[in-house]
Coordinates of C-alpha atoms in Angstrom, one line a residue:
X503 CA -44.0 3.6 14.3
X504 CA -45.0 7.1 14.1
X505 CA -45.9 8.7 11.0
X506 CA -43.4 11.9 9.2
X507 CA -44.6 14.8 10.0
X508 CA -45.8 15.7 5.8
X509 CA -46.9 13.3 3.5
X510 CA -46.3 14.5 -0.5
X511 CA -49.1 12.7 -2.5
X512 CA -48.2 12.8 -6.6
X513 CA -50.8 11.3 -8.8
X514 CA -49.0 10.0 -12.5
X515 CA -50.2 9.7 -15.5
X516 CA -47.7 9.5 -18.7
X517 CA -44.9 11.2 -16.3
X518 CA -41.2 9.4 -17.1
X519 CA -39.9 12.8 -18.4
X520 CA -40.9 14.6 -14.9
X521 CA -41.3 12.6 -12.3
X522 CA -37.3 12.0 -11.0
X523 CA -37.0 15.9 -10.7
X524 CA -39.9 16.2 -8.4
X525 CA -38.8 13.5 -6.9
X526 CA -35.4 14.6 -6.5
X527 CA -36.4 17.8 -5.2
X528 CA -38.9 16.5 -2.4
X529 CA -35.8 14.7 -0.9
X530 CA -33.6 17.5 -0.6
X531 CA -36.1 19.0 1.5
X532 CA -35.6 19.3 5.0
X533 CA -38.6 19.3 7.3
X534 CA -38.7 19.2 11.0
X535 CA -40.6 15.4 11.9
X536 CA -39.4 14.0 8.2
X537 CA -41.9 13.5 5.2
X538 CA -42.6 10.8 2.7
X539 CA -43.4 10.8 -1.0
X540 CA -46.3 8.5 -2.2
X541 CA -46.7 8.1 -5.9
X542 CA -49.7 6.5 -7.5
X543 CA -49.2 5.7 -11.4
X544 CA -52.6 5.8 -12.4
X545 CA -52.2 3.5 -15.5
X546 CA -49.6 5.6 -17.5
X547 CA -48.8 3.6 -20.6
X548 CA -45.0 4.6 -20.9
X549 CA -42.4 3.5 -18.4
X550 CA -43.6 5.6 -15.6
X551 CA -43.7 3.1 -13.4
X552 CA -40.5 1.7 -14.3
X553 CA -38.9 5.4 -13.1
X554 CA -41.0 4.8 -9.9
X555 CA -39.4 1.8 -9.1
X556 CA -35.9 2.9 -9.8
X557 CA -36.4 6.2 -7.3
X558 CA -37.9 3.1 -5.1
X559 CA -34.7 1.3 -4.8
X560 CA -32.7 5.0 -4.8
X561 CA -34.7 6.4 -1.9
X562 CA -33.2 9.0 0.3
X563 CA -36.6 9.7 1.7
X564 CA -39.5 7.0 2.5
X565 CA -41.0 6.1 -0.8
X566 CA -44.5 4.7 -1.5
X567 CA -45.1 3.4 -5.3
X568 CA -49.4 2.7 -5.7
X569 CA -50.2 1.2 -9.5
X570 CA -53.6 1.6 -10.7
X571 CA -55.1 -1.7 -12.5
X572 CA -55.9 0.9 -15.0
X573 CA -56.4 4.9 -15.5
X574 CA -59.4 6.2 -13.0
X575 CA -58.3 9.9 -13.1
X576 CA -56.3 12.4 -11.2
X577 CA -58.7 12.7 -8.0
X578 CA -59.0 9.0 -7.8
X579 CA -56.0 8.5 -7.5
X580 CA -55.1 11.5 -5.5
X581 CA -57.6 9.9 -3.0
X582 CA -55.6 6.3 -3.3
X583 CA -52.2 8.1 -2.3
X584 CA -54.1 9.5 0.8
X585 CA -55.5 6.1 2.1
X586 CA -51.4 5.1 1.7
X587 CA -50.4 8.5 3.6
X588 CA -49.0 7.9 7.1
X589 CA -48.2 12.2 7.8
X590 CA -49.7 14.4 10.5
X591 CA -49.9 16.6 7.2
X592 CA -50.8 15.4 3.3
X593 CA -49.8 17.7 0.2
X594 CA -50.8 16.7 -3.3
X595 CA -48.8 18.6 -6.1
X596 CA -48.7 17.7 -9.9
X597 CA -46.2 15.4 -11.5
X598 CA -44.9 17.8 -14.0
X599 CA -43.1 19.9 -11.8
X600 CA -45.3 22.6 -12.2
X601 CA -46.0 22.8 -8.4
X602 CA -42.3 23.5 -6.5
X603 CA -41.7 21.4 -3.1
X604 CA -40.5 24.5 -1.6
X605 CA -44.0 26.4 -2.1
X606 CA -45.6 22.9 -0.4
X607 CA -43.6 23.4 2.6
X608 CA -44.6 27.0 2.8
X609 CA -48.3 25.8 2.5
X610 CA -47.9 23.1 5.2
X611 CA -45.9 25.6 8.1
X612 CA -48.9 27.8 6.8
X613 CA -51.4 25.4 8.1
X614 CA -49.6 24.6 11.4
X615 CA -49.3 28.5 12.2
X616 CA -52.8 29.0 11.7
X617 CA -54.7 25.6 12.8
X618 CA -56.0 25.2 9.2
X619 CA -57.6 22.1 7.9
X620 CA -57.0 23.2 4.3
X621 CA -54.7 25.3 2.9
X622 CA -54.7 26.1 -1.1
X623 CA -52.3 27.6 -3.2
X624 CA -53.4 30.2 -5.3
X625 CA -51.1 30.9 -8.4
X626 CA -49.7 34.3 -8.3
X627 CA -49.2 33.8 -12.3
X628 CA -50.2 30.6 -13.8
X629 CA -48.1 29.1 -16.6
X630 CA -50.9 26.9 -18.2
X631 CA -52.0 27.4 -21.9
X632 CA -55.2 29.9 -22.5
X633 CA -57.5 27.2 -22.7
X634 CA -56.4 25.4 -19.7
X635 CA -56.2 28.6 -17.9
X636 CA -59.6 29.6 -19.2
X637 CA -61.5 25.7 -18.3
X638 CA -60.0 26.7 -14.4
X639 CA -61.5 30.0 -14.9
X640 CA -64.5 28.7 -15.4
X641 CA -64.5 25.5 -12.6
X642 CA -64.0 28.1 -9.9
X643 CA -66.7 30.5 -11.4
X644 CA -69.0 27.3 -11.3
X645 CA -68.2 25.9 -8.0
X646 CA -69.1 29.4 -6.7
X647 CA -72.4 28.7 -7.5
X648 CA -73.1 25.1 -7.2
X649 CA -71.1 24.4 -3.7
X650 CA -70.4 25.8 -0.5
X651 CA -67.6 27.8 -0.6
X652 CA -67.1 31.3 -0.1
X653 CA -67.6 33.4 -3.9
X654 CA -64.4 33.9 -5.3
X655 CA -62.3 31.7 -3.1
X656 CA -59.5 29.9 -5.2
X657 CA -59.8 26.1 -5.8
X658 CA -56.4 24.6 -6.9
X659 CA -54.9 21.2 -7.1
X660 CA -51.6 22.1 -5.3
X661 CA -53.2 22.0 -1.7
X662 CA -52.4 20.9 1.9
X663 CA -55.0 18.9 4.3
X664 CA -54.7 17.9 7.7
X665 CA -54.8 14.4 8.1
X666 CA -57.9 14.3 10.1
X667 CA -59.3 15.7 7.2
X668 CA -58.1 13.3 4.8
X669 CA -59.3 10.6 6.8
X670 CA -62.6 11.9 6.4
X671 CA -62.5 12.3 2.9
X672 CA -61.1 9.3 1.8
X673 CA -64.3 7.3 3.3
X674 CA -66.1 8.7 -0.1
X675 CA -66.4 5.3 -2.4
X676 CA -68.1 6.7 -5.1
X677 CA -67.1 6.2 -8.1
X678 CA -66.8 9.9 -9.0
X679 CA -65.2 11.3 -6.3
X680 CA -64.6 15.6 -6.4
X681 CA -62.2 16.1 -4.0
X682 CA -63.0 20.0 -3.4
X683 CA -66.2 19.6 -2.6
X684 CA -65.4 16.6 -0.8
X685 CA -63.6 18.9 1.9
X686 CA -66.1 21.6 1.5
X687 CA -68.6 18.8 3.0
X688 CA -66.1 18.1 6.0
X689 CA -64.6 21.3 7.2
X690 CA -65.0 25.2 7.1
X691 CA -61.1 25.9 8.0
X692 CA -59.8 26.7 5.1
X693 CA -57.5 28.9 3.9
X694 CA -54.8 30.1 0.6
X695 CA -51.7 31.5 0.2
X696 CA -49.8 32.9 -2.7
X697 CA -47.6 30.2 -4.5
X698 CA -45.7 29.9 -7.4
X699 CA -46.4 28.5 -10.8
X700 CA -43.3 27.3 -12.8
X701 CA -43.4 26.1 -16.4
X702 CA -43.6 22.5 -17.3
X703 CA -40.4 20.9 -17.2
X704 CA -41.1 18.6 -20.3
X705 CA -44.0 17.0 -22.6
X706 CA -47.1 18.6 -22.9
X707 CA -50.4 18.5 -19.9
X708 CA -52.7 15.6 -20.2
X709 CA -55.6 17.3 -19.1
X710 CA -57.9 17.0 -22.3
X711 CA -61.3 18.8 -22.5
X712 CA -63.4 15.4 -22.2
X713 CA -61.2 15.2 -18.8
X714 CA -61.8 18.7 -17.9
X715 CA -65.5 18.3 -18.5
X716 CA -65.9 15.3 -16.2
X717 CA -64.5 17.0 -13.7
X718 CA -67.2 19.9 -14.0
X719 CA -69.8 17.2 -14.0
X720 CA -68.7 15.5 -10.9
X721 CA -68.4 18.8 -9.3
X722 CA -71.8 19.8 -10.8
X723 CA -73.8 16.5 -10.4
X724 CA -72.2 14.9 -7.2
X725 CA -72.7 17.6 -5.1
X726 CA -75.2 19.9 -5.6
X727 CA -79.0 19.7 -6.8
X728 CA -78.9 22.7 -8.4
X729 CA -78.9 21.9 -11.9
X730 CA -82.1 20.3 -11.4
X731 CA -83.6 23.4 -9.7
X732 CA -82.2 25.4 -12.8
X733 CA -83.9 22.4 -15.3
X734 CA -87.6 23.1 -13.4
X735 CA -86.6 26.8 -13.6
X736 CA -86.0 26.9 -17.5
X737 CA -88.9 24.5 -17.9
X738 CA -91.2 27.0 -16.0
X739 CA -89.5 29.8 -18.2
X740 CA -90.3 27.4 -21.6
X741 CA -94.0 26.5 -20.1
X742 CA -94.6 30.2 -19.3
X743 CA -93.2 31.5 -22.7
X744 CA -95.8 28.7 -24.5
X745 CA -98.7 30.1 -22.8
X746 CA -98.4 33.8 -23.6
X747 CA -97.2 33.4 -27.3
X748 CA -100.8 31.6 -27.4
X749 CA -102.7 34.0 -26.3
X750 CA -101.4 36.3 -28.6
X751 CA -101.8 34.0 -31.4
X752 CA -105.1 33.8 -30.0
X753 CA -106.0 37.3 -29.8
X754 CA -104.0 37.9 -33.4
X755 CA -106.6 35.3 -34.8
X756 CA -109.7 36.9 -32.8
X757 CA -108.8 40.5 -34.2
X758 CA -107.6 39.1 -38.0
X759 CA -104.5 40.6 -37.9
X760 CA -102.0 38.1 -37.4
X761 CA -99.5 37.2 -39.9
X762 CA -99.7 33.7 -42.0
X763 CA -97.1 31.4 -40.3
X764 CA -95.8 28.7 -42.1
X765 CA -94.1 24.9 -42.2
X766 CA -90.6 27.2 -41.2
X767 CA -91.9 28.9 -38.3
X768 CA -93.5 25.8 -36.5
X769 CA -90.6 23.6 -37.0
X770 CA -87.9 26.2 -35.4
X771 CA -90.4 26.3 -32.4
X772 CA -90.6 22.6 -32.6
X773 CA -86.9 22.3 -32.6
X774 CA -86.6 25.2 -29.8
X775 CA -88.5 23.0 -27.6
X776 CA -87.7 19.4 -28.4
X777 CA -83.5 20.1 -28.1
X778 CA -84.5 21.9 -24.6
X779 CA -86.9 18.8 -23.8
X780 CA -84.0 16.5 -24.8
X781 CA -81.3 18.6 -22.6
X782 CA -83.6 18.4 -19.7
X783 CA -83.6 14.6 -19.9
X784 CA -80.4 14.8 -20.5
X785 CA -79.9 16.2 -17.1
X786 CA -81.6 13.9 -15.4
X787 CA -80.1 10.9 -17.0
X788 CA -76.9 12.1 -15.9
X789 CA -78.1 12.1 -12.3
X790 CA -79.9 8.9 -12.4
X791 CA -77.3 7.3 -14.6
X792 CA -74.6 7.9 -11.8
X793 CA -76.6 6.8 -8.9
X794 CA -76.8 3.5 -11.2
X795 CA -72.9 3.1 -11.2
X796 CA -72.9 3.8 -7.4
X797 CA -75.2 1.2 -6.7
X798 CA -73.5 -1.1 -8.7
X799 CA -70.4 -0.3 -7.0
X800 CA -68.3 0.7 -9.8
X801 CA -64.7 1.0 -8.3
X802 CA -63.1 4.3 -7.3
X803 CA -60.1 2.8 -7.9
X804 CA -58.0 -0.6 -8.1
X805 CA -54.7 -1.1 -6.6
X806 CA -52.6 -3.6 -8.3
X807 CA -49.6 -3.7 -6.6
X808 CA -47.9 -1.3 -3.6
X809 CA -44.0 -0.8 -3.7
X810 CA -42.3 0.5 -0.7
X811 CA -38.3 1.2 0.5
X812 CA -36.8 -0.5 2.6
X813 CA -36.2 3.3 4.5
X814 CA -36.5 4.0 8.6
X815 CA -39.1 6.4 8.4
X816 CA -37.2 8.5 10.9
X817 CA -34.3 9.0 7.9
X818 CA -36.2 11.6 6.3
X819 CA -35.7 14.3 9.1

């Protein structure tokens, strides 16, 4: 059977207050070829996945429920809903209803128009907290620099892929997959447009800063080797700085005029260098410690069950 024409990918964590609104908005949609919704609870410990099963059996659209084994994060299972994605088109928004269906659809005729393989939507006025907004801020400011991407281009999570392209991205197994620059590595059509941001419908975001800094790290470390050209760069810096406050100790103790340092100068210079020895490392051991995992073949991701309606696909036009 042929595939809808736009596949709406919703990754779940801790989402039984949201997720039947989205849901229930998605369906009312109509969009010329149909579309599907595939929601992958990524091992939410309320009864997410008990909602998911009731909008299973309620389907007015073709419904797809994914569980996770356990949690693996929000571009794990992002990438899990795309292998499941049958659309000539794939959106991904968030489960709290932040990201309205409408603006998706705008995204995805957006993309047809143009012959884009990526379109983003860029939030005209985000309704995140300052710290969220800030940790976004500062992803895009780092991504400038660390991938290939023109500076200053919006990255987002509300975003709509071709499916060629998702087909391409979801042959990444590693085990810390960045989907951004995962599509920065596959195709140079890409594009935004203007969306909007609503206001959480209930509960409060999930996104913790020891979630937020993984994701810098994967963005960092699995796709770029620049940190490590910035670690040789500071050591160089460090090395250089060594060598010319010798000589002038040296030429301080040749001319007997120098100052008498003591136990508290050398052990803030020792510290100096030790903690940017150990941060170096550090650095590395990140790097190394990752290709480890991969090795090792540390799962992206493990499906423990699939849930589909009994819907004719071709209901959803």
């Amino acid at each position: 059977m042929p595939g809808p024409a736009l596949s709406f990918v919703i990754p779940l964590y801790h989402s039984a207050q949201t997720i039947r609104g989205v849901v229930h908005d998605i369906e009312r949609l109509a969009i010329d070829g149909g579309h599907e919704i595939i929601l992958v609870n990524d091992g939410s410990g309320d009864a997410t996945g008990d909602v998911c099963r009731v909008l299973v059996r309620e389907a007015r659209v073709p419904i797809t429920l994914i569980e996770h084994a356990r949690n693996f994060g929000e571009h794990n299972a992002v990438l899990t809903g795309w292998r499941h994605a049958r659309g000539a088109h794939v959106v991904n928004l968030d489960d709290d209803g932040q990201n309205p269906p409408a603006e998706a659809v705008r995204m995805w005729r957006h993309a047809k128009e143009t012959g884009l393989d990526v379109v983003f939507g860029h939030y005209e006025v985000k309704q995140h907290s300052v710290w969220r907004n800030l940790g976004s801020w500062f992803t895009n400011r780092m991504t400038d620099w660390a991938l290939d991407k023109p500076p200053g281009f919006y990255l987002s999570s509300f975003r709509c892929v071709s499916a060629f392209v998702a087909r391409q991205v979801v042959s990444y197994a590693g085990p810390f997959p960045y989907i951004d620059g995962l599509l920065l590595q596959v195709t140079q059509r890409i594009g935004s447009i203007a969306v909007r941001h609503e206001a959480r419908r209930a509960g409060t975001s999930t996104y913790t800063l020891r979630r937020l800094v993984r994701l810098w790290l994967s963005a960092w470390i699995n796709f770029s080797v620049l940190p490590l050209r910035f670690a040789t760069l500071v050591g160089l810096v460090i090395a250089a700085t060594g060598v010319l406050a010798l000589g002038g100790v040296a030429w301080l103790w040749w001319n007997d005029s120098g100052p008498t340092y003591g136990w508290g100068w050398l052990m803030a210079a020792l510290l100096i260098f030790s903690g940017t020895q150990l941060l170096l490392l550090g650095l590395i051991g990140e790097y190394v410690g990752r290709m480890f995992l991969a090795v090792n073949q540390r799962p992206q991701s493990v499906v423990r069950e699939v849930v589909r309606c009994n819907f004719p696909p071709e209901a959803g036009t």
